[in-house]
């Protein structure tokens, strides 16, 4: 009687799945990202969407879309970062401080 074939209908379990279930599914999703090294070489990195930038890229300093990703940043929560995106390694610069004027 429905318009959709049987295999396309959501199961009762998935119909009840709320945001926490969707977040768990998204965290397990694998992503292939590309890491552009300082040398200019590009390498493919496989990572789960729920992994942190530190887990995926180690201790390298990386940026995506002009924004530095700290080691605790969850890849699936970075705006615009999706399967096939390129993340660039940047040099760590000595110095800096707490942001107060000298």
mmCIF file of N, CA, C and O in Angstrom:
data_model
loop_
_atom_site.group_PDB
_atom_site.id
_atom_site.type_symbol
_atom_site.label_atom_id
_atom_site.label_comp_id
_atom_site.label_asym_id
_atom_site.label_seq_id
_atom_site.Cartn_x
_atom_site.Cartn_y
_atom_site.Cartn_z
ATOM 1 N N UNK A 1 0.825 -1.188 0.000
ATOM 2 C CA UNK A 1 0.000 0.000 0.000
ATOM 3 C C UNK A 1 0.876 1.261 0.000
ATOM 4 O O UNK A 1 0.462 2.272 -0.496
ATOM 5 N N UNK A 2 2.098 1.179 0.568
ATOM 6 C CA UNK A 2 2.979 2.337 0.592
ATOM 7 C C UNK A 2 3.648 2.562 -0.748
ATOM 8 O O UNK A 2 3.675 1.687 -1.610
ATOM 9 N N UNK A 3 4.198 3.745 -0.944
ATOM 10 C CA UNK A 3 4.860 4.078 -2.196
ATOM 11 C C UNK A 3 6.297 3.582 -2.244
ATOM 12 O O UNK A 3 6.849 3.414 -3.308
ATOM 13 N N UNK A 4 6.909 3.389 -1.078
ATOM 14 C CA UNK A 4 8.296 2.958 -1.039
ATOM 15 C C UNK A 4 8.391 1.444 -1.035
ATOM 16 O O UNK A 4 7.571 0.769 -0.420
ATOM 17 N N UNK A 5 9.397 0.888 -1.729
ATOM 18 C CA UNK A 5 9.596 -0.552 -1.633
ATOM 19 C C UNK A 5 9.930 -0.930 -0.201
ATOM 20 O O UNK A 5 10.417 -0.117 0.582
ATOM 21 N N UNK A 6 9.705 -2.155 0.150
ATOM 22 C CA UNK A 6 9.870 -2.622 1.520
ATOM 23 C C UNK A 6 11.274 -2.340 2.055
ATOM 24 O O UNK A 6 11.450 -1.935 3.183
ATOM 25 N N UNK A 7 12.315 -2.530 1.250
ATOM 26 C CA UNK A 7 13.683 -2.348 1.744
ATOM 27 C C UNK A 7 14.018 -0.876 2.049
ATOM 28 O O UNK A 7 14.949 -0.595 2.758
ATOM 29 N N UNK A 8 13.252 0.061 1.499
ATOM 30 C CA UNK A 8 13.530 1.467 1.726
ATOM 31 C C UNK A 8 12.807 2.024 2.943
ATOM 32 O O UNK A 8 13.062 3.140 3.352
ATOM 33 N N UNK A 9 11.889 1.257 3.520
ATOM 34 C CA UNK A 9 11.170 1.736 4.695
ATOM 35 C C UNK A 9 12.059 1.659 5.919
ATOM 36 O O UNK A 9 12.783 0.691 6.096
ATOM 37 N N UNK A 10 12.015 2.662 6.775
ATOM 38 C CA UNK A 10 12.821 2.599 8.000
ATOM 39 C C UNK A 10 12.306 1.501 8.918
ATOM 40 O O UNK A 10 11.104 1.276 9.024
ATOM 41 N N UNK A 11 13.238 0.826 9.555
ATOM 42 C CA UNK A 11 12.833 -0.204 10.509
ATOM 43 C C UNK A 11 12.334 0.465 11.775
ATOM 44 O O UNK A 11 12.681 1.620 12.047
ATOM 45 N N UNK A 12 11.527 -0.215 12.576
ATOM 46 C CA UNK A 12 11.045 0.389 13.816
ATOM 47 C C UNK A 12 12.182 0.822 14.732
ATOM 48 O O UNK A 12 12.106 1.848 15.383
ATOM 49 N N UNK A 13 13.281 0.065 14.753
ATOM 50 C CA UNK A 13 14.410 0.434 15.614
ATOM 51 C C UNK A 13 15.052 1.736 15.141
ATOM 52 O O UNK A 13 15.383 2.603 15.937
ATOM 53 N N UNK A 14 15.246 1.887 13.818
ATOM 54 C CA UNK A 14 15.872 3.109 13.323
ATOM 55 C C UNK A 14 14.919 4.289 13.412
ATOM 56 O O UNK A 14 15.338 5.429 13.502
ATOM 57 N N UNK A 15 13.622 4.033 13.367
ATOM 58 C CA UNK A 15 12.653 5.120 13.504
ATOM 59 C C UNK A 15 12.696 5.695 14.909
ATOM 60 O O UNK A 15 12.447 6.871 15.109
ATOM 61 N N UNK A 16 13.037 4.855 15.892
ATOM 62 C CA UNK A 16 13.142 5.326 17.275
ATOM 63 C C UNK A 16 14.492 5.946 17.571
ATOM 64 O O UNK A 16 14.683 6.561 18.603
ATOM 65 N N UNK A 17 15.457 5.753 16.684
ATOM 66 C CA UNK A 17 16.813 6.257 16.941
ATOM 67 C C UNK A 17 16.787 7.777 16.985
ATOM 68 O O UNK A 17 16.370 8.424 16.041
ATOM 69 N N UNK A 18 17.226 8.311 18.081
ATOM 70 C CA UNK A 18 17.262 9.751 18.243
ATOM 71 C C UNK A 18 18.667 10.276 18.014
ATOM 72 O O UNK A 18 19.538 9.575 17.521
ATOM 73 N N UNK A 19 18.913 11.529 18.378
ATOM 74 C CA UNK A 19 20.220 12.134 18.170
ATOM 75 C C UNK A 19 21.392 11.355 18.770
ATOM 76 O O UNK A 19 22.426 11.269 18.129
ATOM 77 N N UNK A 20 21.294 10.758 19.976
ATOM 78 C CA UNK A 20 22.452 10.006 20.476
ATOM 79 C C UNK A 20 22.819 8.836 19.575
ATOM 80 O O UNK A 20 23.993 8.578 19.325
ATOM 81 N N UNK A 21 21.826 8.145 19.035
ATOM 82 C CA UNK A 21 22.107 7.022 18.140
ATOM 83 C C UNK A 21 22.740 7.528 16.848
ATOM 84 O O UNK A 21 23.661 6.914 16.316
ATOM 85 N N UNK A 22 22.263 8.648 16.342
ATOM 86 C CA UNK A 22 22.847 9.218 15.132
ATOM 87 C C UNK A 22 24.284 9.646 15.376
ATOM 88 O O UNK A 22 25.150 9.462 14.531
ATOM 89 N N UNK A 23 24.566 10.202 16.537
ATOM 90 C CA UNK A 23 25.929 10.621 16.867
ATOM 91 C C UNK A 23 26.861 9.420 16.948
ATOM 92 O O UNK A 23 27.999 9.487 16.486
ATOM 93 N N UNK A 24 26.369 8.303 17.514
ATOM 94 C CA UNK A 24 27.207 7.099 17.587
ATOM 95 C C UNK A 24 27.499 6.573 16.190
ATOM 96 O O UNK A 24 28.621 6.167 15.897
ATOM 97 N N UNK A 25 26.500 6.582 15.303
ATOM 98 C CA UNK A 25 26.725 6.121 13.932
ATOM 99 C C UNK A 25 27.716 7.028 13.215
ATOM 100 O O UNK A 25 28.578 6.563 12.491
ATOM 101 N N UNK A 26 27.601 8.334 13.416
ATOM 102 C CA UNK A 26 28.514 9.277 12.775
ATOM 103 C C UNK A 26 29.931 9.103 13.297
ATOM 104 O O UNK A 26 30.888 9.251 12.554
ATOM 105 N N UNK A 27 30.080 8.778 14.582
ATOM 106 C CA UNK A 27 31.407 8.604 15.168
ATOM 107 C C UNK A 27 32.112 7.395 14.582
ATOM 108 O O UNK A 27 33.327 7.358 14.490
ATOM 109 N N UNK A 28 31.360 6.372 14.172
ATOM 110 C CA UNK A 28 31.970 5.165 13.600
ATOM 111 C C UNK A 28 32.285 5.340 12.121
ATOM 112 O O UNK A 28 33.022 4.542 11.558
ATOM 113 N N UNK A 29 31.736 6.339 11.486
ATOM 114 C CA UNK A 29 31.936 6.543 10.046
ATOM 115 C C UNK A 29 33.413 6.799 9.750
ATOM 116 O O UNK A 29 34.054 7.612 10.397
ATOM 117 N N UNK A 30 33.944 6.084 8.793
ATOM 118 C CA UNK A 30 35.333 6.273 8.390
ATOM 119 C C UNK A 30 35.436 7.429 7.407
ATOM 120 O O UNK A 30 34.568 7.613 6.554
ATOM 121 N N UNK A 31 36.515 8.180 7.523
ATOM 122 C CA UNK A 31 36.770 9.283 6.614
ATOM 123 C C UNK A 31 38.160 9.094 6.027
ATOM 124 O O UNK A 31 39.070 8.665 6.725
ATOM 125 N N UNK A 32 38.317 9.408 4.760
ATOM 126 C CA UNK A 32 39.648 9.471 4.174
ATOM 127 C C UNK A 32 39.966 10.947 4.018
ATOM 128 O O UNK A 32 39.276 11.674 3.303
ATOM 129 N N UNK A 33 40.980 11.385 4.731
ATOM 130 C CA UNK A 33 41.413 12.774 4.675
ATOM 131 C C UNK A 33 42.787 12.820 4.030
ATOM 132 O O UNK A 33 43.520 11.826 4.037
ATOM 133 N N UNK A 34 43.133 13.957 3.504
ATOM 134 C CA UNK A 34 44.448 14.123 2.893
ATOM 135 C C UNK A 34 45.230 15.129 3.712
ATOM 136 O O UNK A 34 44.734 16.200 4.039
ATOM 137 N N UNK A 35 46.460 14.752 4.054
ATOM 138 C CA UNK A 35 47.340 15.608 4.856
ATOM 139 C C UNK A 35 48.428 16.147 3.947
ATOM 140 O O UNK A 35 49.251 15.391 3.423
ATOM 141 N N UNK A 36 48.425 17.460 3.726
ATOM 142 C CA UNK A 36 49.455 18.114 2.923
ATOM 143 C C UNK A 36 50.601 18.464 3.854
ATOM 144 O O UNK A 36 50.451 19.271 4.774
ATOM 145 N N UNK A 37 51.736 17.810 3.651
ATOM 146 C CA UNK A 37 52.918 17.996 4.494
ATOM 147 C C UNK A 37 53.622 19.307 4.159
ATOM 148 O O UNK A 37 53.418 19.896 3.097
ATOM 149 N N UNK A 38 54.493 19.752 5.057
ATOM 150 C CA UNK A 38 55.282 20.958 4.819
ATOM 151 C C UNK A 38 56.157 20.814 3.582
ATOM 152 O O UNK A 38 56.438 21.792 2.900
ATOM 153 N N UNK A 39 56.567 19.587 3.282
ATOM 154 C CA UNK A 39 57.416 19.328 2.121
ATOM 155 C C UNK A 39 56.639 19.430 0.806
ATOM 156 O O UNK A 39 57.241 19.402 -0.263
ATOM 157 N N UNK A 40 55.327 19.512 0.871
ATOM 158 C CA UNK A 40 54.496 19.584 -0.321
ATOM 159 C C UNK A 40 53.883 18.247 -0.693
ATOM 160 O O UNK A 40 53.009 18.188 -1.552
ATOM 161 N N UNK A 41 54.349 17.161 -0.073
ATOM 162 C CA UNK A 41 53.776 15.841 -0.345
ATOM 163 C C UNK A 41 52.407 15.737 0.317
ATOM 164 O O UNK A 41 52.156 16.345 1.348
ATOM 165 N N UNK A 42 51.544 14.936 -0.286
ATOM 166 C CA UNK A 42 50.211 14.706 0.263
ATOM 167 C C UNK A 42 50.068 13.222 0.569
ATOM 168 O O UNK A 42 50.434 12.389 -0.263
ATOM 169 N N UNK A 43 49.562 12.908 1.748
ATOM 170 C CA UNK A 43 49.337 11.509 2.097
ATOM 171 C C UNK A 43 47.902 11.330 2.564
ATOM 172 O O UNK A 43 47.298 12.233 3.128
ATOM 173 N N UNK A 44 47.367 10.147 2.304
ATOM 174 C CA UNK A 44 46.004 9.817 2.705
ATOM 175 C C UNK A 44 46.017 9.325 4.148
ATOM 176 O O UNK A 44 46.905 8.584 4.553
ATOM 177 N N UNK A 45 45.030 9.763 4.929
ATOM 178 C CA UNK A 45 44.893 9.369 6.328
ATOM 179 C C UNK A 45 43.483 8.838 6.517
ATOM 180 O O UNK A 45 42.512 9.505 6.177
ATOM 181 N N UNK A 46 43.369 7.618 7.041
ATOM 182 C CA UNK A 46 42.067 7.029 7.369
ATOM 183 C C UNK A 46 41.786 7.326 8.841
ATOM 184 O O UNK A 46 42.637 7.094 9.696
ATOM 185 N N UNK A 47 40.615 7.852 9.133
ATOM 186 C CA UNK A 47 40.257 8.174 10.515
ATOM 187 C C UNK A 47 38.753 8.074 10.690
ATOM 188 O O UNK A 47 37.992 8.309 9.753
ATOM 189 N N UNK A 48 38.340 7.741 11.894
ATOM 190 C CA UNK A 48 36.916 7.737 12.225
ATOM 191 C C UNK A 48 36.471 9.174 12.461
ATOM 192 O O UNK A 48 37.256 10.009 12.918
ATOM 193 N N UNK A 49 35.234 9.467 12.139
ATOM 194 C CA UNK A 49 34.708 10.814 12.348
ATOM 195 C C UNK A 49 34.729 11.194 13.827
ATOM 196 O O UNK A 49 34.797 12.359 14.171
ATOM 197 N N UNK A 50 34.696 10.201 14.714
ATOM 198 C CA UNK A 50 34.724 10.463 16.142
ATOM 199 C C UNK A 50 36.124 10.584 16.724
ATOM 200 O O UNK A 50 36.289 10.835 17.906
ATOM 201 N N UNK A 51 37.144 10.430 15.882
ATOM 202 C CA UNK A 51 38.530 10.533 16.351
ATOM 203 C C UNK A 51 38.918 11.994 16.523
ATOM 204 O O UNK A 51 38.371 12.886 15.871
ATOM 205 N N UNK A 52 39.877 12.219 17.392
ATOM 206 C CA UNK A 52 40.379 13.580 17.576
ATOM 207 C C UNK A 52 41.458 13.858 16.527
ATOM 208 O O UNK A 52 42.016 12.937 15.927
ATOM 209 N N UNK A 53 41.758 15.122 16.331
ATOM 210 C CA UNK A 53 42.810 15.498 15.395
ATOM 211 C C UNK A 53 44.148 14.918 15.849
ATOM 212 O O UNK A 53 44.965 14.513 15.019
ATOM 213 N N UNK A 54 44.371 14.855 17.156
ATOM 214 C CA UNK A 54 45.603 14.284 17.674
ATOM 215 C C UNK A 54 45.725 12.802 17.368
ATOM 216 O O UNK A 54 46.813 12.306 17.079
ATOM 217 N N UNK A 55 44.610 12.081 17.421
ATOM 218 C CA UNK A 55 44.626 10.648 17.085
ATOM 219 C C UNK A 55 44.896 10.441 15.598
ATOM 220 O O UNK A 55 45.585 9.509 15.211
ATOM 221 N N UNK A 56 44.357 11.307 14.767
ATOM 222 C CA UNK A 56 44.484 11.146 13.316
ATOM 223 C C UNK A 56 45.822 11.633 12.779
ATOM 224 O O UNK A 56 46.410 11.006 11.905
ATOM 225 N N UNK A 57 46.326 12.743 13.313
ATOM 226 C CA UNK A 57 47.506 13.371 12.730
ATOM 227 C C UNK A 57 48.710 13.392 13.655
ATOM 228 O O UNK A 57 49.738 13.971 13.306
ATOM 229 N N UNK A 58 48.602 12.807 14.823
ATOM 230 C CA UNK A 58 49.729 12.808 15.752
ATOM 231 C C UNK A 58 49.947 14.188 16.347
ATOM 232 O O UNK A 58 48.999 14.930 16.582
ATOM 233 N N UNK A 59 51.196 14.543 16.534
ATOM 234 C CA UNK A 59 51.479 15.832 17.176
ATOM 235 C C UNK A 59 51.741 16.957 16.178
ATOM 236 O O UNK A 59 52.198 18.030 16.551
ATOM 237 N N UNK A 60 51.446 16.714 14.878
ATOM 238 C CA UNK A 60 51.625 17.778 13.899
ATOM 239 C C UNK A 60 50.608 18.893 14.134
ATOM 240 O O UNK A 60 49.487 18.639 14.532
ATOM 241 N N UNK A 61 51.017 20.120 13.877
ATOM 242 C CA UNK A 61 50.081 21.248 13.915
ATOM 243 C C UNK A 61 49.402 21.287 12.549
ATOM 244 O O UNK A 61 50.072 21.286 11.514
ATOM 245 N N UNK A 62 48.074 21.258 12.536
ATOM 246 C CA UNK A 62 47.335 21.223 11.272
ATOM 247 C C UNK A 62 46.261 22.300 11.257
ATOM 248 O O UNK A 62 45.763 22.727 12.297
ATOM 249 N N UNK A 63 45.922 22.728 10.037
ATOM 250 C CA UNK A 63 44.842 23.695 9.850
ATOM 251 C C UNK A 63 43.888 23.163 8.791
ATOM 252 O O UNK A 63 44.277 22.409 7.898
ATOM 253 N N UNK A 64 42.630 23.561 8.917
ATOM 254 C CA UNK A 64 41.625 23.262 7.902
ATOM 255 C C UNK A 64 40.751 24.493 7.759
ATOM 256 O O UNK A 64 40.232 25.012 8.743
ATOM 257 N N UNK A 65 40.606 24.966 6.552
ATOM 258 C CA UNK A 65 39.764 26.132 6.295
ATOM 259 C C UNK A 65 40.256 27.371 7.020
ATOM 260 O O UNK A 65 39.455 28.206 7.423
ATOM 261 N N UNK A 66 41.567 27.484 7.200
ATOM 262 C CA UNK A 66 42.139 28.646 7.870
ATOM 263 C C UNK A 66 42.053 28.618 9.376
ATOM 264 O O UNK A 66 42.401 29.590 10.036
ATOM 265 N N UNK A 67 41.586 27.512 9.945
ATOM 266 C CA UNK A 67 41.435 27.401 11.396
ATOM 267 C C UNK A 67 42.352 26.293 11.908
ATOM 268 O O UNK A 67 42.342 25.171 11.381
ATOM 269 N N UNK A 68 43.150 26.612 12.924
ATOM 270 C CA UNK A 68 44.026 25.612 13.532
ATOM 271 C C UNK A 68 43.191 24.596 14.296
ATOM 272 O O UNK A 68 42.261 24.958 15.013
ATOM 273 N N UNK A 69 43.499 23.314 14.110
ATOM 274 C CA UNK A 69 42.801 22.255 14.825
ATOM 275 C C UNK A 69 43.651 21.839 16.011
ATOM 276 O O UNK A 69 44.787 21.408 15.831
ATOM 277 N N UNK A 70 43.120 21.988 17.210
ATOM 278 C CA UNK A 70 43.873 21.517 18.361
ATOM 279 C C UNK A 70 43.740 20.007 18.456
ATOM 280 O O UNK A 70 42.884 19.392 17.811
ATOM 281 N N UNK A 71 44.596 19.384 19.223
ATOM 282 C CA UNK A 71 44.649 17.923 19.294
ATOM 283 C C UNK A 71 43.339 17.310 19.776
ATOM 284 O O UNK A 71 43.026 16.171 19.442
ATOM 285 N N UNK A 72 42.546 18.046 20.541
ATOM 286 C CA UNK A 72 41.301 17.507 21.098
ATOM 287 C C UNK A 72 40.097 17.698 20.170
ATOM 288 O O UNK A 72 39.021 17.182 20.456
ATOM 289 N N UNK A 73 40.277 18.400 19.051
ATOM 290 C CA UNK A 73 39.159 18.655 18.139
ATOM 291 C C UNK A 73 38.663 17.345 17.531
ATOM 292 O O UNK A 73 39.440 16.571 16.978
ATOM 293 N N UNK A 74 37.357 17.076 17.637
ATOM 294 C CA UNK A 74 36.759 15.876 17.061
ATOM 295 C C UNK A 74 36.524 16.134 15.571
ATOM 296 O O UNK A 74 35.881 17.112 15.197
ATOM 297 N N UNK A 75 37.056 15.250 14.730
ATOM 298 C CA UNK A 75 37.015 15.480 13.284
ATOM 299 C C UNK A 75 35.606 15.645 12.752
ATOM 300 O O UNK A 75 35.350 16.512 11.910
ATOM 301 N N UNK A 76 34.664 14.850 13.217
ATOM 302 C CA UNK A 76 33.296 14.930 12.736
ATOM 303 C C UNK A 76 32.570 16.195 13.142
ATOM 304 O O UNK A 76 31.506 16.495 12.608
ATOM 305 N N UNK A 77 33.143 16.959 14.062
ATOM 306 C CA UNK A 77 32.511 18.194 14.529
ATOM 307 C C UNK A 77 33.157 19.446 13.953
ATOM 308 O O UNK A 77 32.716 20.557 14.241
ATOM 309 N N UNK A 78 34.212 19.290 13.139
ATOM 310 C CA UNK A 78 34.870 20.444 12.529
ATOM 311 C C UNK A 78 34.019 20.893 11.347
ATOM 312 O O UNK A 78 33.752 20.102 10.433
ATOM 313 N N UNK A 79 33.550 22.142 11.350
ATOM 314 C CA UNK A 79 32.682 22.614 10.265
ATOM 315 C C UNK A 79 33.349 22.480 8.901
ATOM 316 O O UNK A 79 34.477 22.938 8.700
ATOM 317 N N UNK A 80 32.665 21.817 7.973
ATOM 318 C CA UNK A 80 33.153 21.677 6.611
ATOM 319 C C UNK A 80 34.082 20.506 6.369
ATOM 320 O O UNK A 80 34.332 20.141 5.224
ATOM 321 N N UNK A 81 34.621 19.910 7.413
ATOM 322 C CA UNK A 81 35.546 18.781 7.251
ATOM 323 C C UNK A 81 34.740 17.526 6.956
ATOM 324 O O UNK A 81 33.873 17.130 7.735
ATOM 325 N N UNK A 82 34.984 16.934 5.803
ATOM 326 C CA UNK A 82 34.250 15.746 5.390
ATOM 327 C C UNK A 82 35.187 14.810 4.651
ATOM 328 O O UNK A 82 36.352 15.141 4.414
ATOM 329 N N UNK A 83 34.669 13.660 4.295
ATOM 330 C CA UNK A 83 35.439 12.672 3.568
ATOM 331 C C UNK A 83 36.039 13.311 2.321
ATOM 332 O O UNK A 83 35.335 13.967 1.553
ATOM 333 N N UNK A 84 37.346 13.181 2.142
ATOM 334 C CA UNK A 84 38.018 13.739 0.979
ATOM 335 C C UNK A 84 38.611 15.122 1.187
ATOM 336 O O UNK A 84 39.222 15.671 0.271
ATOM 337 N N UNK A 85 38.455 15.704 2.377
ATOM 338 C CA UNK A 85 38.990 17.041 2.651
ATOM 339 C C UNK A 85 40.505 16.993 2.808
ATOM 340 O O UNK A 85 41.074 15.966 3.184
ATOM 341 N N UNK A 86 41.165 18.116 2.533
ATOM 342 C CA UNK A 86 42.602 18.238 2.704
ATOM 343 C C UNK A 86 42.894 19.106 3.917
ATOM 344 O O UNK A 86 42.366 20.206 4.045
ATOM 345 N N UNK A 87 43.731 18.583 4.802
ATOM 346 C CA UNK A 87 44.182 19.281 6.001
ATOM 347 C C UNK A 87 45.663 19.594 5.785
ATOM 348 O O UNK A 87 46.402 18.754 5.272
ATOM 349 N N UNK A 88 46.091 20.800 6.129
ATOM 350 C CA UNK A 88 47.471 21.208 5.880
ATOM 351 C C UNK A 88 48.278 21.242 7.167
ATOM 352 O O UNK A 88 47.839 21.803 8.174
ATOM 353 N N UNK A 89 49.469 20.646 7.096
ATOM 354 C CA UNK A 89 50.409 20.724 8.216
ATOM 355 C C UNK A 89 51.060 22.105 8.177
ATOM 356 O O UNK A 89 51.374 22.621 7.104
ATOM 357 N N UNK A 90 51.208 22.713 9.325
ATOM 358 C CA UNK A 90 51.843 24.020 9.421
ATOM 359 C C UNK A 90 52.958 23.943 10.451
ATOM 360 O O UNK A 90 52.916 23.118 11.367
ATOM 361 N N UNK A 91 53.977 24.799 10.312
ATOM 362 C CA UNK A 91 55.072 24.756 11.289
ATOM 363 C C UNK A 91 54.624 25.309 12.637
ATOM 364 O O UNK A 91 53.780 26.208 12.706
ATOM 365 N N UNK A 92 55.144 24.733 13.684
ATOM 366 C CA UNK A 92 54.915 25.281 15.029
ATOM 367 C C UNK A 92 55.898 26.424 15.219
ATOM 368 O O UNK A 92 57.085 26.276 14.968
ATOM 369 N N UNK A 93 55.390 27.540 15.657
ATOM 370 C CA UNK A 93 56.247 28.704 15.850
ATOM 371 C C UNK A 93 56.548 28.878 17.332
ATOM 372 O O UNK A 93 55.641 28.825 18.156
ATOM 373 N N UNK A 94 57.819 29.099 17.653
ATOM 374 C CA UNK A 94 58.149 29.313 19.070
ATOM 375 C C UNK A 94 57.626 30.671 19.522
ATOM 376 O O UNK A 94 57.401 31.572 18.727
ATOM 377 N N UNK A 95 57.453 30.788 20.803
ATOM 378 C CA UNK A 95 57.002 32.057 21.367
ATOM 379 C C UNK A 95 55.534 32.047 21.634
ATOM 380 O O UNK A 95 54.938 31.014 21.884
ATOM 381 N N UNK A 96 54.944 33.197 21.549
ATOM 382 C CA UNK A 96 53.531 33.307 21.863
ATOM 383 C C UNK A 96 53.364 33.692 23.318
ATOM 384 O O UNK A 96 54.244 34.263 23.954
ATOM 385 N N UNK A 97 52.276 33.383 23.870
ATOM 386 C CA UNK A 97 52.029 33.719 25.258
ATOM 387 C C UNK A 97 50.564 33.552 25.566
ATOM 388 O O UNK A 97 49.851 32.831 24.879
ATOM 389 N N UNK A 98 50.153 34.230 26.591
ATOM 390 C CA UNK A 98 48.760 34.069 27.020
ATOM 391 C C UNK A 98 47.826 35.101 26.392
ATOM 392 O O UNK A 98 46.652 35.148 26.717
ATOM 393 N N UNK A 99 48.317 35.933 25.505
ATOM 394 C CA UNK A 99 47.461 36.878 24.812
ATOM 395 C C UNK A 99 47.421 38.265 25.449
ATOM 396 O O UNK A 99 46.816 39.174 24.893
ATOM 397 N N UNK A 100 48.052 38.456 26.597
ATOM 398 C CA UNK A 100 48.073 39.774 27.218
ATOM 399 C C UNK A 100 49.152 40.621 26.577
ATOM 400 O O UNK A 100 50.164 40.135 26.095
ATOM 401 N N UNK A 101 48.923 41.929 26.580
ATOM 402 C CA UNK A 101 49.908 42.828 25.985
ATOM 403 C C UNK A 101 51.130 42.925 26.882
ATOM 404 O O UNK A 101 51.049 42.813 28.086
ATOM 405 N N UNK A 102 52.263 43.140 26.234
ATOM 406 C CA UNK A 102 53.533 43.221 26.967
ATOM 407 C C UNK A 102 53.674 44.530 27.712
ATOM 408 O O UNK A 102 53.092 45.494 27.447
#
